[in-house]
CSV table of C-alpha atoms in Angstrom, one decimal:
chain,number,residue,atom,x,y,z
W,1,UNK,CA,67.7,52.5,21.3
W,2,UNK,CA,70.7,50.5,20.2
W,3,UNK,CA,70.4,49.8,16.5
W,4,UNK,CA,71.0,46.2,15.5
W,5,UNK,CA,72.2,45.0,12.1
W,6,UNK,CA,69.5,44.1,9.7
W,7,UNK,CA,69.2,40.4,8.9
W,8,UNK,CA,67.2,39.4,5.9
W,9,UNK,CA,64.2,41.7,5.1
W,10,UNK,CA,62.1,42.8,8.1
W,11,UNK,CA,59.0,43.5,6.0
W,12,UNK,CA,58.0,41.1,3.3
W,13,UNK,CA,56.4,44.0,1.2
W,14,UNK,CA,60.0,45.1,0.6
W,15,UNK,CA,61.0,41.8,-1.1
W,16,UNK,CA,61.8,42.4,-4.8
W,17,UNK,CA,60.6,38.9,-5.8
W,18,UNK,CA,57.9,37.7,-3.5
W,19,UNK,CA,57.6,33.9,-4.0
W,20,UNK,CA,57.0,31.1,-1.6
W,21,UNK,CA,60.6,30.0,-1.7
W,22,UNK,CA,61.8,33.6,-1.1
W,23,UNK,CA,59.3,34.0,1.7
W,24,UNK,CA,60.5,30.8,3.5
W,25,UNK,CA,64.1,31.6,2.9
W,26,UNK,CA,63.7,35.1,4.5
W,27,UNK,CA,62.0,33.6,7.5
W,28,UNK,CA,64.7,31.0,7.9
W,29,UNK,CA,67.6,33.5,7.6
W,30,UNK,CA,66.0,35.7,10.3
W,31,UNK,CA,65.1,32.7,12.5
W,32,UNK,CA,68.8,31.6,12.5
W,33,UNK,CA,69.7,35.0,14.0
W,34,UNK,CA,66.9,34.8,16.6
W,35,UNK,CA,64.8,37.4,14.6
W,36,UNK,CA,61.6,35.6,15.1
W,37,UNK,CA,59.3,38.5,14.1
W,38,UNK,CA,58.8,39.8,10.5
W,39,UNK,CA,56.1,42.1,9.2
W,40,UNK,CA,53.9,41.9,6.2
W,41,UNK,CA,52.7,45.5,6.3
W,42,UNK,CA,50.8,45.7,9.5
W,43,UNK,CA,50.6,42.0,9.9
W,44,UNK,CA,53.2,40.4,12.2
W,45,UNK,CA,54.6,36.9,11.4
W,46,UNK,CA,56.0,35.1,14.4
W,47,UNK,CA,58.0,31.9,14.5
W,48,UNK,CA,58.2,30.0,17.8
W,49,UNK,CA,61.8,29.7,18.8
W,50,UNK,CA,61.1,27.0,21.4
W,51,UNK,CA,63.6,28.7,23.7
W,52,UNK,CA,63.7,31.8,25.9
W,53,UNK,CA,64.9,35.0,24.2
W,54,UNK,CA,65.9,38.1,26.0
W,55,UNK,CA,63.6,40.4,24.0
W,56,UNK,CA,60.7,41.0,26.4
W,57,UNK,CA,62.1,42.9,29.3
W,58,UNK,CA,61.2,46.4,30.5
W,59,UNK,CA,64.0,48.0,28.4
W,60,UNK,CA,62.6,46.4,25.3
W,61,UNK,CA,59.1,47.7,26.0
W,62,UNK,CA,60.5,51.2,26.3
W,63,UNK,CA,61.9,51.0,22.8
W,64,UNK,CA,58.4,50.5,21.4
W,65,UNK,CA,56.4,53.0,23.5
W,66,UNK,CA,54.9,55.7,21.3
W,67,UNK,CA,56.8,54.6,18.2
W,68,UNK,CA,55.4,53.9,14.8
W,69,UNK,CA,55.7,50.3,13.6
W,70,UNK,CA,58.1,51.1,10.7
W,71,UNK,CA,60.5,52.9,13.1
W,72,UNK,CA,61.4,49.9,15.2
W,73,UNK,CA,62.2,46.3,14.6
W,74,UNK,CA,59.3,43.9,14.2
W,75,UNK,CA,57.9,42.8,17.6
W,76,UNK,CA,54.6,41.8,19.3
W,77,UNK,CA,55.1,44.9,21.5
W,78,UNK,CA,54.9,47.1,18.4
W,79,UNK,CA,51.5,45.6,17.6
W,80,UNK,CA,50.3,46.1,21.2
W,81,UNK,CA,51.5,49.7,21.2
W,82,UNK,CA,49.8,50.5,17.8
W,83,UNK,CA,46.5,49.2,19.1
W,84,UNK,CA,46.7,51.1,22.3
W,85,UNK,CA,47.5,54.4,20.5
W,86,UNK,CA,44.5,53.9,18.1
W,87,UNK,CA,42.4,53.5,21.2
W,88,UNK,CA,43.7,56.5,23.0
W,89,UNK,CA,44.1,58.9,20.2
W,90,UNK,CA,41.1,58.0,18.0
W,91,UNK,CA,38.8,56.4,20.6
W,92,UNK,CA,38.2,53.4,18.3
W,93,UNK,CA,37.8,49.8,19.4
W,94,UNK,CA,40.8,47.7,18.4
W,95,UNK,CA,41.1,43.9,18.0
W,96,UNK,CA,44.3,41.7,17.8
W,97,UNK,CA,43.7,38.5,16.0
W,98,UNK,CA,46.3,35.8,16.9
W,99,UNK,CA,46.1,32.8,14.6
W,100,UNK,CA,48.5,29.9,13.8
W,101,UNK,CA,49.1,26.2,13.8
W,102,UNK,CA,49.2,24.1,16.9
W,103,UNK,CA,52.3,24.9,19.0
W,104,UNK,CA,53.0,28.1,17.1
W,105,UNK,CA,52.9,30.2,20.3
W,106,UNK,CA,49.5,31.9,20.2
W,107,UNK,CA,49.0,31.7,24.0
W,108,UNK,CA,52.4,33.2,24.7
W,109,UNK,CA,51.8,36.0,22.3
W,110,UNK,CA,48.6,36.9,24.1
W,111,UNK,CA,50.5,37.0,27.4
W,112,UNK,CA,53.1,39.4,25.9
W,113,UNK,CA,50.4,41.7,24.7
W,114,UNK,CA,48.8,41.7,28.2
W,115,UNK,CA,52.3,42.3,29.7
W,116,UNK,CA,52.8,45.4,27.5
W,117,UNK,CA,49.4,46.9,28.2
W,118,UNK,CA,50.0,46.4,32.0
W,119,UNK,CA,53.4,48.2,31.8
W,120,UNK,CA,51.9,51.0,29.7
W,121,UNK,CA,49.1,51.8,32.1
W,122,UNK,CA,48.8,54.3,35.0
W,123,UNK,CA,49.8,52.7,38.4
W,124,UNK,CA,46.3,52.2,39.8
W,125,UNK,CA,45.1,50.4,36.7
W,126,UNK,CA,48.4,48.7,36.2
W,127,UNK,CA,47.8,46.8,39.5
W,128,UNK,CA,44.4,45.6,38.2
W,129,UNK,CA,45.6,44.5,34.8
W,130,UNK,CA,48.6,42.8,36.4
W,131,UNK,CA,46.3,41.0,38.8
W,132,UNK,CA,44.1,39.8,36.0
W,133,UNK,CA,47.2,38.7,34.0
W,134,UNK,CA,48.6,36.8,36.9
W,135,UNK,CA,45.3,35.1,37.5
W,136,UNK,CA,45.1,34.1,33.9
W,137,UNK,CA,48.6,32.7,34.1
W,138,UNK,CA,47.8,30.8,37.3
W,139,UNK,CA,44.6,29.4,35.8
W,140,UNK,CA,46.5,28.3,32.7
W,141,UNK,CA,47.2,24.9,34.3
W,142,UNK,CA,43.4,24.4,34.9
W,143,UNK,CA,42.5,25.4,31.3
W,144,UNK,CA,45.3,23.2,29.9
W,145,UNK,CA,44.1,20.2,32.0
W,146,UNK,CA,40.6,20.4,30.6
W,147,UNK,CA,41.1,22.0,27.2
W,148,UNK,CA,44.5,20.7,26.0
W,149,UNK,CA,45.5,17.3,24.6
W,150,UNK,CA,48.4,15.6,22.9
W,151,UNK,CA,48.3,15.6,19.2
W,152,UNK,CA,50.7,14.2,16.6
W,153,UNK,CA,52.3,17.7,16.3
W,154,UNK,CA,52.1,19.0,19.9
W,155,UNK,CA,52.1,17.3,23.2
W,156,UNK,CA,50.2,20.1,24.8
W,157,UNK,CA,47.9,21.5,22.1
W,158,UNK,CA,45.1,23.9,22.9
W,159,UNK,CA,41.9,22.3,21.6
W,160,UNK,CA,39.7,25.4,22.0
W,161,UNK,CA,39.6,29.0,21.0
W,162,UNK,CA,39.7,31.9,23.4
W,163,UNK,CA,38.4,35.5,23.1
W,164,UNK,CA,39.6,38.0,25.6
W,165,UNK,CA,37.8,41.4,25.9
W,166,UNK,CA,39.6,44.2,27.8
W,167,UNK,CA,37.5,47.3,28.6
W,168,UNK,CA,39.2,50.7,28.8
W,169,UNK,CA,38.2,54.1,30.2
W,170,UNK,CA,38.3,57.4,28.4
W,171,UNK,CA,42.0,57.8,29.2
W,172,UNK,CA,42.8,54.4,27.6
W,173,UNK,CA,43.5,52.6,30.8
W,174,UNK,CA,42.0,49.1,31.3
W,175,UNK,CA,39.1,49.0,33.8
W,176,UNK,CA,37.7,45.5,33.2
W,177,UNK,CA,37.6,42.5,31.0
W,178,UNK,CA,35.9,39.3,30.0
W,179,UNK,CA,37.2,35.9,28.7
W,180,UNK,CA,35.1,33.5,26.7
W,181,UNK,CA,35.9,30.2,25.1
W,182,UNK,CA,34.6,28.7,21.9
W,183,UNK,CA,34.9,25.7,19.6
W,184,UNK,CA,36.1,23.2,22.1
W,185,UNK,CA,37.1,20.1,20.1
W,186,UNK,CA,34.5,18.0,21.9
W,187,UNK,CA,34.6,15.3,19.2
W,188,UNK,CA,37.9,14.3,20.8
W,189,UNK,CA,36.0,13.0,23.8
W,190,UNK,CA,34.7,10.1,21.9
W,191,UNK,CA,37.0,9.8,18.8
W,192,UNK,CA,40.8,9.8,18.8
W,193,UNK,CA,43.2,9.8,15.9
W,194,UNK,CA,46.0,7.2,16.0
W,195,UNK,CA,48.9,8.4,18.2
W,196,UNK,CA,46.9,11.1,19.9
W,197,UNK,CA,45.5,11.4,23.4
W,198,UNK,CA,42.2,12.7,24.8
W,199,UNK,CA,42.1,15.7,27.1
W,200,UNK,CA,44.7,15.7,29.9
W,201,UNK,CA,42.0,15.6,32.6
W,202,UNK,CA,41.1,12.0,31.9
W,203,UNK,CA,44.7,10.8,32.3
W,204,UNK,CA,45.4,12.9,35.3
W,205,UNK,CA,42.4,11.5,37.1
W,206,UNK,CA,43.4,7.9,36.3
W,207,UNK,CA,47.1,8.5,37.0
W,208,UNK,CA,46.9,7.4,40.6
W,209,UNK,CA,44.6,6.0,43.3
W,210,UNK,CA,42.5,8.8,44.7
W,211,UNK,CA,39.1,9.3,46.3
W,212,UNK,CA,37.3,9.6,42.9
W,213,UNK,CA,38.8,6.5,41.4
W,214,UNK,CA,38.0,4.6,44.6
W,215,UNK,CA,34.5,5.9,44.8
W,216,UNK,CA,33.6,5.0,41.2
W,217,UNK,CA,35.6,1.9,40.7
W,218,UNK,CA,38.2,3.2,38.3
W,219,UNK,CA,41.7,1.9,38.1
W,220,UNK,CA,44.8,3.2,36.4
W,221,UNK,CA,45.6,-0.2,35.0
W,222,UNK,CA,42.3,-0.7,33.2
W,223,UNK,CA,41.8,0.1,29.5
W,224,UNK,CA,39.1,2.7,29.0
W,225,UNK,CA,37.7,3.6,25.6
W,226,UNK,CA,37.8,7.3,26.4
W,227,UNK,CA,41.6,7.3,26.8
W,228,UNK,CA,42.3,5.1,23.8
W,229,UNK,CA,45.6,3.2,23.6
W,230,UNK,CA,47.6,5.8,25.7
W,231,UNK,CA,48.1,5.1,29.4
W,232,UNK,CA,48.5,7.7,32.2
W,233,UNK,CA,52.1,8.5,33.1
W,234,UNK,CA,54.0,9.7,36.2
W,235,UNK,CA,53.9,13.2,34.6
W,236,UNK,CA,50.1,13.0,34.6
W,237,UNK,CA,50.2,12.3,38.3
W,238,UNK,CA,52.3,15.3,39.0
W,239,UNK,CA,50.0,17.5,36.9
W,240,UNK,CA,47.0,16.2,38.7
W,241,UNK,CA,48.5,17.7,41.9
W,242,UNK,CA,49.3,20.9,40.1
W,243,UNK,CA,45.7,21.2,38.8
W,244,UNK,CA,44.3,20.6,42.3
W,245,UNK,CA,46.7,23.2,43.8
W,246,UNK,CA,45.5,25.7,41.1
W,247,UNK,CA,41.9,25.0,42.0
W,248,UNK,CA,42.7,25.8,45.6
W,249,UNK,CA,44.8,28.9,44.8
W,250,UNK,CA,41.9,30.4,42.7
W,251,UNK,CA,39.4,29.8,45.4
W,252,UNK,CA,37.4,26.8,44.1
W,253,UNK,CA,35.5,25.2,47.0
W,254,UNK,CA,36.4,21.6,47.6
W,255,UNK,CA,32.8,20.5,47.0
W,256,UNK,CA,33.0,22.1,43.5
W,257,UNK,CA,36.3,20.4,42.8
W,258,UNK,CA,34.7,17.1,43.8
W,259,UNK,CA,31.9,17.7,41.4
W,260,UNK,CA,34.3,18.6,38.6
W,261,UNK,CA,36.4,15.4,38.9
W,262,UNK,CA,33.2,13.3,39.4
W,263,UNK,CA,31.9,14.5,36.1
W,264,UNK,CA,35.2,13.6,34.4
W,265,UNK,CA,34.9,10.1,36.0
W,266,UNK,CA,31.3,9.9,34.8
W,267,UNK,CA,32.3,10.6,31.2
W,268,UNK,CA,35.0,7.9,31.4
W,269,UNK,CA,32.3,5.4,32.7
W,270,UNK,CA,29.9,6.6,30.0
W,271,UNK,CA,32.4,5.5,27.5
W,272,UNK,CA,32.2,1.9,28.8
W,273,UNK,CA,28.4,1.5,28.4
W,274,UNK,CA,27.2,-0.8,25.7
W,275,UNK,CA,23.8,-1.8,24.5
W,276,UNK,CA,22.0,-4.9,23.1
W,277,UNK,CA,18.5,-5.5,21.7
W,278,UNK,CA,15.9,-6.7,24.2
W,279,UNK,CA,12.3,-7.3,24.2
W,280,UNK,CA,10.4,-4.0,24.2
W,281,UNK,CA,13.4,-1.9,23.6
W,282,UNK,CA,17.2,-1.7,24.2
W,283,UNK,CA,19.0,-3.0,27.3
W,284,UNK,CA,22.4,-2.0,28.7
W,285,UNK,CA,24.7,-4.9,27.9
W,286,UNK,CA,28.0,-3.6,29.6
W,287,UNK,CA,29.4,-1.0,31.8
W,288,UNK,CA,28.1,0.3,35.2
W,289,UNK,CA,25.2,2.6,34.6
W,290,UNK,CA,24.7,3.0,38.4
W,291,UNK,CA,28.3,4.2,38.9
W,292,UNK,CA,28.1,6.4,35.8
W,293,UNK,CA,24.8,8.0,37.1
W,294,UNK,CA,26.3,8.6,40.5
W,295,UNK,CA,29.4,10.3,39.1
W,296,UNK,CA,27.3,12.5,36.8
W,297,UNK,CA,24.9,13.4,39.7
W,298,UNK,CA,21.7,12.1,38.0
W,299,UNK,CA,19.2,9.4,38.9
W,300,UNK,CA,20.1,6.0,37.5
W,301,UNK,CA,16.5,5.5,36.1
W,302,UNK,CA,16.6,8.8,34.4
W,303,UNK,CA,20.0,8.0,32.7
W,304,UNK,CA,18.7,4.6,31.5
W,305,UNK,CA,15.6,6.2,30.1
W,306,UNK,CA,17.6,9.0,28.4
W,307,UNK,CA,19.9,6.5,26.8
W,308,UNK,CA,17.3,3.9,25.8
W,309,UNK,CA,14.5,6.1,24.4
W,310,UNK,CA,13.4,9.6,23.3
W,311,UNK,CA,10.2,11.6,23.6
W,312,UNK,CA,8.5,12.8,20.4
W,313,UNK,CA,5.7,15.3,19.9
W,314,UNK,CA,3.1,13.9,17.5
W,315,UNK,CA,-0.2,15.7,16.9
W,316,UNK,CA,0.0,17.5,20.3
W,317,UNK,CA,0.7,14.2,22.1
W,318,UNK,CA,4.0,13.1,23.6
W,319,UNK,CA,5.1,9.7,22.4
W,320,UNK,CA,8.0,7.7,23.8
W,321,UNK,CA,10.1,5.9,21.1
W,322,UNK,CA,12.5,3.2,22.1
W,323,UNK,CA,16.0,3.4,20.8
W,324,UNK,CA,17.7,0.7,18.8
W,325,UNK,CA,21.1,-0.3,20.1
W,326,UNK,CA,22.7,1.9,17.4
W,327,UNK,CA,20.5,4.9,18.4
W,328,UNK,CA,21.3,4.3,22.0
W,329,UNK,CA,25.0,4.3,21.3
W,330,UNK,CA,24.7,7.6,19.4
W,331,UNK,CA,22.9,9.1,22.3
W,332,UNK,CA,25.6,7.9,24.7
W,333,UNK,CA,28.3,9.5,22.6
W,334,UNK,CA,26.4,12.8,22.3
W,335,UNK,CA,25.8,12.8,26.1
W,336,UNK,CA,29.5,12.3,26.8
W,337,UNK,CA,30.5,15.2,24.4
W,338,UNK,CA,27.8,17.5,25.8
W,339,UNK,CA,28.7,16.8,29.5
W,340,UNK,CA,32.4,17.5,28.9
W,341,UNK,CA,31.8,20.6,26.8
W,342,UNK,CA,29.5,22.1,29.4
W,343,UNK,CA,31.9,21.2,32.2
W,344,UNK,CA,34.8,23.0,30.4
W,345,UNK,CA,32.6,26.1,29.6
W,346,UNK,CA,31.6,26.3,33.2
W,347,UNK,CA,35.2,26.1,34.4
W,348,UNK,CA,36.2,28.9,32.1
W,349,UNK,CA,33.3,31.1,33.4
W,350,UNK,CA,34.2,30.3,37.0
W,351,UNK,CA,37.9,31.2,36.4
W,352,UNK,CA,36.7,34.6,35.0
W,353,UNK,CA,34.4,35.1,38.0
W,354,UNK,CA,37.1,34.3,40.5
W,355,UNK,CA,39.6,36.5,38.7
W,356,UNK,CA,37.3,39.5,39.3
W,357,UNK,CA,36.9,38.6,43.0
W,358,UNK,CA,40.6,38.3,43.8
W,359,UNK,CA,42.0,41.4,45.5
């Protein structure tokens, strides 16, 4: 391995005077020389360079294979190799926790770890882990469409957490895996901060005339509460095509894709429903409940009943209590969040299922 001149301090535990200013100064000096990784003991600090660096090729992997972390320059490959060695030599489960601010590069770091494990695996299992990795990359556009949004700090911010479980055999080779999502920021569906956008799916659907907007009476020029003050762009239209192509590539049936986009349309329409007080209960004052019910795939009467009242158990009897307009509005918001949250969870599960099916 060709030695490279040291820039700054590669491990913060070696700093003589560890202060916040010295910490930031060391990160900055290393960053200026494209040294984006620095240790704090066994913890790896990464700074997103927002550009491609030639430090992830096969020859770089070889430098870290079987080496102790203190022997080589800080790198995400060193972390991956250390975890795999603990697994193989000691037979202990190992977890890599990737944490950071929006846009810090967490998703990319997970891809590099998968890439290293794939390269450090026997050929038969390497093909499997490579296949899973490629499916995850291909499915990334789908997960970004339904789980990412523009924030004030990142135009494509992941608004959910992801836990990836890789199962290994007795030799330390991967033989299976599972992906689960958690903590989707479903509050974003009904409440946006100034300058931010909702999930990309809403803007992609509204970016052009298509069978779904025509069927449910949606137009790209109308102002919908769900999308806030932001309007769909030409980029959203391009990404809408990319998302549909990804659905097709991963084997989603067209009928399933129709249901997915219909639910997105239903959530948009649910955002337009308003209520007013009426004799004997609450009445819908605005919005098309019929179109909303059709998009969500439920009976119109059932939707009106669910929004306008609730059933209580009292002394063994079931009693229907009519909602006030305020209660009905709270119910509408809760339904919109729940519908989108369950849609996203189902999509993640389906991506995992199709990943296992692909040959």
